[in-house]
Amino acid sequence: MLTTSFHDEPAHMAALYTQFKQRVQEPPPELARPLYIANQCCGWATHAACDALRQLAHVRVETDALRIGAGLSVGPELNGLLAHVAQTLREADCLRGWRDELMDVIGPEGCLGIIERAAMRPLGLLTRAVHLNAWTPDGRLWVARRALSKSTDPGMWDTLVGGLVSTEEDLEQGLLRECAEEAGLAPASLTTRTPLRTILRVQRRLPEGYQVEDLLTSTCVLPVGTQPANQDGEVMEIAQITVADAVRQIADGEFTVEAALVILEDVTQRRAHGEI
């Protein structure tokens, strides 16, 4: 929890944003090794993950690196190996749950393959999170409280819509899917939405590994009479709050770190353009 009291004045908001940004600019976990997949450096594998994988074929655990599929090309064989890697990590109790959801493994030269979502953090692989910061016509924020069943940040306040982009989705498709699932919003309600833009790259140590995540946001004003409604059971409450209340609750630690960054950045941008 941040103990300093902030209101919604620009200087106070800037200081609050800086504090949250510093919390998501951390080095990799202790003893983590750079991860190479098909000879491309694309992550940071935890010490536990390296130990679990050292007996697999096409996997080499070196003093300063974990190498997976060094002699393989992008394609079905590498994807099969990545599936085996994820299953091995599961059996070694290195994963936090199992999602049955595939995500792209992204390297410097593009997508290398696909892997189970739960394996992303133990391997420190890059994810992409898309958020919709939604407003009412009279300048209040729509926000959502995460369900208590969520594996991360249960019961905390969040942006109205936020989630990770899955494999075979582009960023826009991922956001529209999340809008439908988390808030019941059809594209017709999103005609004023701004293009997605990247705020920053989150790099944060977590109990299960290393979060390396591009944080993207879009903002819009929902039409009068729109009532968002959760569809997938991942949200326990949706509410409207003032900017002042949002900043106070962020300072009190009631919002997820990612949502805090998205909201503070959006409020700052909208104020600079005279929209608040």
Short mmCIF file of C-alpha atoms in Angstrom, two decimals:
data_model
loop_
_atom_site.label_atom_id
_atom_site.label_comp_id
_atom_site.label_asym_id
_atom_site.label_seq_id
_atom_site.Cartn_x
_atom_site.Cartn_y
_atom_site.Cartn_z
CA MET A 1 0.00 0.00 0.00
CA LEU A 2 1.18 3.53 -0.76
CA THR A 3 0.85 5.64 2.36
CA THR A 4 1.23 9.09 0.80
CA SER A 5 -2.07 10.92 0.33
CA PHE A 6 -2.68 12.12 -3.23
CA HIS A 7 -5.54 14.01 -4.81
CA ASP A 8 -6.14 14.42 -8.54
CA GLU A 9 -3.94 17.49 -9.07
CA PRO A 10 -1.47 16.95 -11.94
CA ALA A 11 1.70 17.08 -9.82
CA HIS A 12 0.34 14.57 -7.33
CA MET A 13 -0.82 12.28 -10.10
CA ALA A 14 2.57 12.43 -11.80
CA ALA A 15 4.30 11.46 -8.56
CA LEU A 16 1.87 8.60 -8.02
CA TYR A 17 2.40 7.35 -11.58
CA THR A 18 6.17 7.44 -11.05
CA GLN A 19 5.86 5.34 -7.91
CA PHE A 20 3.81 2.68 -9.68
CA LYS A 21 6.10 2.69 -12.70
CA GLN A 22 9.09 2.03 -10.45
CA ARG A 23 7.31 -1.02 -9.04
CA VAL A 24 7.18 -2.64 -12.48
CA GLN A 25 10.77 -2.05 -13.55
CA GLU A 26 12.50 -4.88 -11.69
CA PRO A 27 15.44 -7.09 -12.69
CA PRO A 28 14.85 -10.81 -13.32
CA PRO A 29 14.50 -13.11 -10.31
CA GLU A 30 17.65 -14.23 -8.54
CA LEU A 31 19.32 -17.20 -10.32
CA ALA A 32 17.09 -16.82 -13.38
CA ARG A 33 18.83 -17.63 -16.69
CA PRO A 34 18.32 -16.02 -20.10
CA LEU A 35 16.06 -18.26 -22.19
CA TYR A 36 16.85 -19.07 -25.81
CA ILE A 37 14.25 -20.77 -27.99
CA ALA A 38 15.35 -21.79 -31.49
CA ASN A 39 18.49 -19.72 -30.87
CA GLN A 40 16.60 -16.50 -30.11
CA CYS A 41 16.79 -14.89 -26.68
CA CYS A 42 13.18 -14.38 -25.61
CA GLY A 43 12.80 -14.79 -21.85
CA TRP A 44 14.14 -15.44 -18.36
CA ALA A 45 13.71 -18.94 -16.94
CA THR A 46 13.48 -19.37 -13.18
CA HIS A 47 15.96 -21.59 -11.35
CA ALA A 48 13.14 -24.06 -10.63
CA ALA A 49 12.14 -24.19 -14.30
CA CYS A 50 15.72 -24.89 -15.34
CA ASP A 51 15.98 -27.75 -12.85
CA ALA A 52 12.69 -29.24 -14.03
CA LEU A 53 13.68 -29.18 -17.70
CA ARG A 54 17.30 -30.32 -17.60
CA GLN A 55 16.51 -33.95 -18.55
CA LEU A 56 14.41 -33.15 -21.66
CA ALA A 57 15.67 -33.83 -25.16
CA HIS A 58 16.45 -30.68 -27.16
CA VAL A 59 16.88 -28.75 -23.90
CA ARG A 60 20.25 -27.62 -22.54
CA VAL A 61 20.71 -26.03 -19.14
CA GLU A 62 23.96 -24.11 -19.21
CA THR A 63 25.65 -22.02 -16.54
CA ASP A 64 24.41 -18.79 -18.09
CA ALA A 65 21.42 -19.85 -20.21
CA LEU A 66 18.51 -22.23 -20.80
CA ARG A 67 18.37 -23.32 -24.44
CA ILE A 68 15.26 -24.97 -25.88
CA GLY A 69 15.12 -26.34 -29.42
CA ALA A 70 18.51 -25.00 -30.48
CA GLY A 71 18.57 -27.10 -33.64
CA LEU A 72 14.88 -26.74 -34.54
CA SER A 73 13.10 -24.43 -36.93
CA VAL A 74 9.84 -22.66 -36.23
CA GLY A 75 7.02 -25.13 -36.86
CA PRO A 76 5.19 -28.19 -35.56
CA GLU A 77 8.25 -29.92 -34.09
CA LEU A 78 9.20 -26.87 -32.03
CA ASN A 79 5.57 -26.43 -30.92
CA GLY A 80 5.51 -30.05 -29.84
CA LEU A 81 8.64 -29.49 -27.77
CA LEU A 82 7.12 -26.38 -26.18
CA ALA A 83 4.03 -28.40 -25.26
CA HIS A 84 6.30 -30.99 -23.65
CA VAL A 85 8.14 -28.22 -21.80
CA ALA A 86 4.87 -26.84 -20.39
CA GLN A 87 3.68 -30.31 -19.31
CA THR A 88 7.03 -31.02 -17.63
CA LEU A 89 6.82 -27.74 -15.72
CA ARG A 90 3.30 -28.68 -14.66
CA GLU A 91 4.39 -32.06 -13.37
CA ALA A 92 7.26 -30.40 -11.46
CA ASP A 93 4.76 -28.04 -9.79
CA CYS A 94 6.39 -24.99 -11.37
CA LEU A 95 3.14 -23.55 -12.75
CA ARG A 96 0.41 -21.54 -11.12
CA GLY A 97 -2.64 -23.41 -12.39
CA TRP A 98 -3.26 -24.57 -15.96
CA ARG A 99 -5.31 -22.43 -18.35
CA ASP A 100 -5.73 -24.63 -21.45
CA GLU A 101 -5.00 -21.45 -23.41
CA LEU A 102 -2.18 -21.05 -25.89
CA MET A 103 -0.10 -17.91 -26.24
CA ASP A 104 2.50 -16.81 -28.76
CA VAL A 105 6.16 -17.16 -27.91
CA ILE A 106 7.61 -13.91 -29.22
CA GLY A 107 11.28 -13.49 -30.05
CA PRO A 108 13.29 -10.64 -31.57
CA GLU A 109 12.38 -11.80 -35.07
CA GLY A 110 8.70 -12.52 -34.46
CA CYS A 111 6.59 -15.43 -33.30
CA LEU A 112 8.56 -18.59 -32.56
CA GLY A 113 5.69 -20.86 -31.59
CA ILE A 114 2.94 -21.39 -29.04
CA ILE A 115 2.86 -22.54 -25.41
CA GLU A 116 0.40 -22.97 -22.55
CA ARG A 117 -0.37 -19.64 -20.88
CA ALA A 118 0.56 -20.85 -17.39
CA ALA A 119 4.16 -21.40 -18.56
CA MET A 120 4.72 -17.79 -19.61
CA ARG A 121 5.83 -16.42 -16.23
CA PRO A 122 8.15 -19.27 -15.17
CA LEU A 123 9.92 -18.81 -18.51
CA GLY A 124 9.77 -15.00 -18.43
CA LEU A 125 8.20 -14.85 -21.89
CA LEU A 126 6.74 -11.64 -23.30
CA THR A 127 2.97 -11.22 -23.03
CA ARG A 128 0.76 -8.43 -24.35
CA ALA A 129 -2.03 -7.03 -22.18
CA VAL A 130 -4.79 -4.90 -23.74
CA HIS A 131 -6.95 -2.59 -21.63
CA LEU A 132 -10.04 -0.51 -22.31
CA ASN A 133 -10.31 2.56 -20.10
CA ALA A 134 -13.98 3.52 -20.41
CA TRP A 135 -15.69 6.76 -19.43
CA THR A 136 -19.25 7.94 -18.98
CA PRO A 137 -20.35 11.03 -20.94
CA ASP A 138 -20.28 13.08 -17.70
CA GLY A 139 -16.62 12.23 -16.97
CA ARG A 140 -16.80 9.29 -14.59
CA LEU A 141 -14.74 6.12 -14.96
CA TRP A 142 -16.13 2.65 -15.47
CA VAL A 143 -14.14 0.20 -13.34
CA ALA A 144 -14.42 -3.51 -12.55
CA ARG A 145 -13.63 -5.48 -9.39
CA ARG A 146 -11.88 -8.77 -10.07
CA ALA A 147 -13.60 -11.94 -8.90
CA LEU A 148 -12.30 -13.59 -5.75
CA SER A 149 -11.63 -16.73 -7.80
CA LYS A 150 -8.97 -14.98 -9.91
CA SER A 151 -5.48 -16.44 -9.42
CA THR A 152 -3.87 -12.98 -9.50
CA ASP A 153 -5.08 -9.88 -7.66
CA PRO A 154 -8.44 -11.34 -6.53
CA GLY A 155 -10.95 -8.77 -5.35
CA MET A 156 -8.93 -5.78 -6.54
CA TRP A 157 -10.26 -3.00 -8.74
CA ASP A 158 -9.25 -3.00 -12.39
CA THR A 159 -9.92 -1.18 -15.64
CA LEU A 160 -13.32 -2.03 -17.11
CA VAL A 161 -11.66 -4.41 -19.59
CA GLY A 162 -8.22 -5.96 -19.51
CA GLY A 163 -6.63 -9.21 -20.58
CA LEU A 164 -3.87 -11.00 -22.45
CA VAL A 165 -3.83 -11.53 -26.19
CA SER A 166 -3.97 -15.22 -27.13
CA THR A 167 -2.36 -16.98 -30.05
CA GLU A 168 -3.72 -16.29 -33.55
CA GLU A 169 -5.20 -12.97 -32.36
CA ASP A 170 -3.97 -9.54 -33.31
CA LEU A 171 -4.16 -6.82 -30.67
CA GLU A 172 -7.45 -5.38 -31.91
CA GLN A 173 -9.12 -8.80 -31.99
CA GLY A 174 -7.88 -9.51 -28.48
CA LEU A 175 -9.33 -6.27 -27.13
CA LEU A 176 -12.71 -6.77 -28.82
CA ARG A 177 -12.91 -10.32 -27.41
CA GLU A 178 -12.10 -9.07 -23.93
CA CYS A 179 -14.70 -6.28 -24.26
CA ALA A 180 -17.37 -8.88 -25.07
CA GLU A 181 -16.30 -11.34 -22.35
CA GLU A 182 -15.60 -8.97 -19.50
CA ALA A 183 -18.13 -6.19 -20.08
CA GLY A 184 -20.67 -7.47 -22.64
CA LEU A 185 -19.73 -4.62 -25.00
CA ALA A 186 -20.39 -4.98 -28.72
CA PRO A 187 -18.32 -3.08 -31.30
CA ALA A 188 -21.26 -0.69 -31.83
CA SER A 189 -20.67 0.66 -28.31
CA LEU A 190 -16.99 1.30 -29.04
CA THR A 191 -17.14 3.63 -32.04
CA THR A 192 -15.32 6.40 -30.16
CA ARG A 193 -12.49 4.11 -29.07
CA THR A 194 -8.95 5.34 -29.67
CA PRO A 195 -6.33 3.07 -31.31
CA LEU A 196 -4.38 0.83 -28.97
CA ARG A 197 -1.05 2.28 -27.85
CA THR A 198 1.73 0.93 -25.69
CA ILE A 199 2.28 2.69 -22.36
CA LEU A 200 5.30 0.75 -21.16
CA ARG A 201 6.84 -2.69 -20.75
CA VAL A 202 6.20 -4.19 -17.34
CA GLN A 203 9.12 -6.17 -15.86
CA ARG A 204 8.14 -7.50 -12.46
CA ARG A 205 9.15 -10.37 -10.21
CA LEU A 206 6.25 -12.62 -9.26
CA PRO A 207 6.10 -15.73 -7.04
CA GLU A 208 5.76 -17.93 -10.13
CA GLY A 209 8.44 -16.21 -12.20
CA TYR A 210 8.99 -13.02 -14.17
CA GLN A 211 6.28 -10.89 -15.74
CA VAL A 212 7.50 -9.31 -18.97
CA GLU A 213 4.48 -7.62 -20.47
CA ASP A 214 3.69 -4.86 -22.93
CA LEU A 215 0.87 -2.76 -21.46
CA LEU A 216 -1.44 -1.40 -24.15
CA THR A 217 -4.49 0.78 -23.71
CA SER A 218 -7.41 2.22 -25.61
CA THR A 219 -9.86 4.77 -24.23
CA CYS A 220 -13.45 5.58 -25.09
CA VAL A 221 -16.63 7.26 -23.88
CA LEU A 222 -19.47 4.76 -23.72
CA PRO A 223 -22.84 5.98 -25.03
CA VAL A 224 -25.50 7.22 -22.62
CA GLY A 225 -27.54 4.29 -21.31
CA THR A 226 -24.77 1.72 -21.77
CA GLN A 227 -24.54 -0.69 -18.84
CA PRO A 228 -21.52 -2.99 -19.01
CA ALA A 229 -22.19 -6.50 -17.71
CA ASN A 230 -19.63 -9.23 -17.13
CA GLN A 231 -20.09 -12.42 -19.18
CA ASP A 232 -17.27 -14.75 -18.15
CA GLY A 233 -17.47 -14.79 -14.34
CA GLU A 234 -14.11 -13.06 -13.87
CA VAL A 235 -15.63 -9.84 -12.49
CA MET A 236 -17.66 -9.48 -9.29
CA GLU A 237 -18.71 -5.84 -9.62
CA ILE A 238 -18.78 -3.01 -12.17
CA ALA A 239 -19.07 0.58 -11.00
CA GLN A 240 -18.74 4.24 -11.99
CA ILE A 241 -16.36 6.42 -9.97
CA THR A 242 -15.05 9.96 -10.16
CA VAL A 243 -11.46 10.73 -11.11
CA ALA A 244 -10.80 11.95 -7.56
CA ASP A 245 -12.07 8.67 -6.11
CA ALA A 246 -10.06 6.65 -8.62
CA VAL A 247 -6.84 8.45 -7.68
CA ARG A 248 -7.57 8.06 -3.96
CA GLN A 249 -8.27 4.33 -4.32
CA ILE A 250 -5.15 3.87 -6.45
CA ALA A 251 -3.05 5.58 -3.77
CA ASP A 252 -4.66 3.32 -1.14
CA GLY A 253 -3.63 0.20 -3.07
CA GLU A 254 -7.13 -0.87 -4.12
CA PHE A 255 -6.31 -1.16 -7.85
CA THR A 256 -4.00 -3.58 -9.62
CA VAL A 257 -0.66 -2.10 -10.58
CA GLU A 258 -1.45 -2.39 -14.28
CA ALA A 259 -4.85 -0.70 -13.91
CA ALA A 260 -3.32 2.08 -11.82
CA LEU A 261 -0.82 2.83 -14.59
CA VAL A 262 -3.46 2.73 -17.32
CA ILE A 263 -5.90 4.98 -15.45
CA LEU A 264 -3.34 7.55 -14.31
CA GLU A 265 -1.82 7.76 -17.78
CA ASP A 266 -5.22 8.16 -19.42
CA VAL A 267 -6.41 10.83 -17.00
CA THR A 268 -3.19 12.76 -17.59
CA GLN A 269 -3.57 12.54 -21.38
CA ARG A 270 -7.25 13.52 -21.35
CA ARG A 271 -6.56 16.46 -19.07
CA ALA A 272 -3.74 17.64 -21.32
CA HIS A 273 -6.15 17.61 -24.28
CA GLY A 274 -8.88 19.44 -22.39
CA GLU A 275 -11.18 16.41 -22.29
CA ILE A 276 -11.53 16.50 -18.49
#
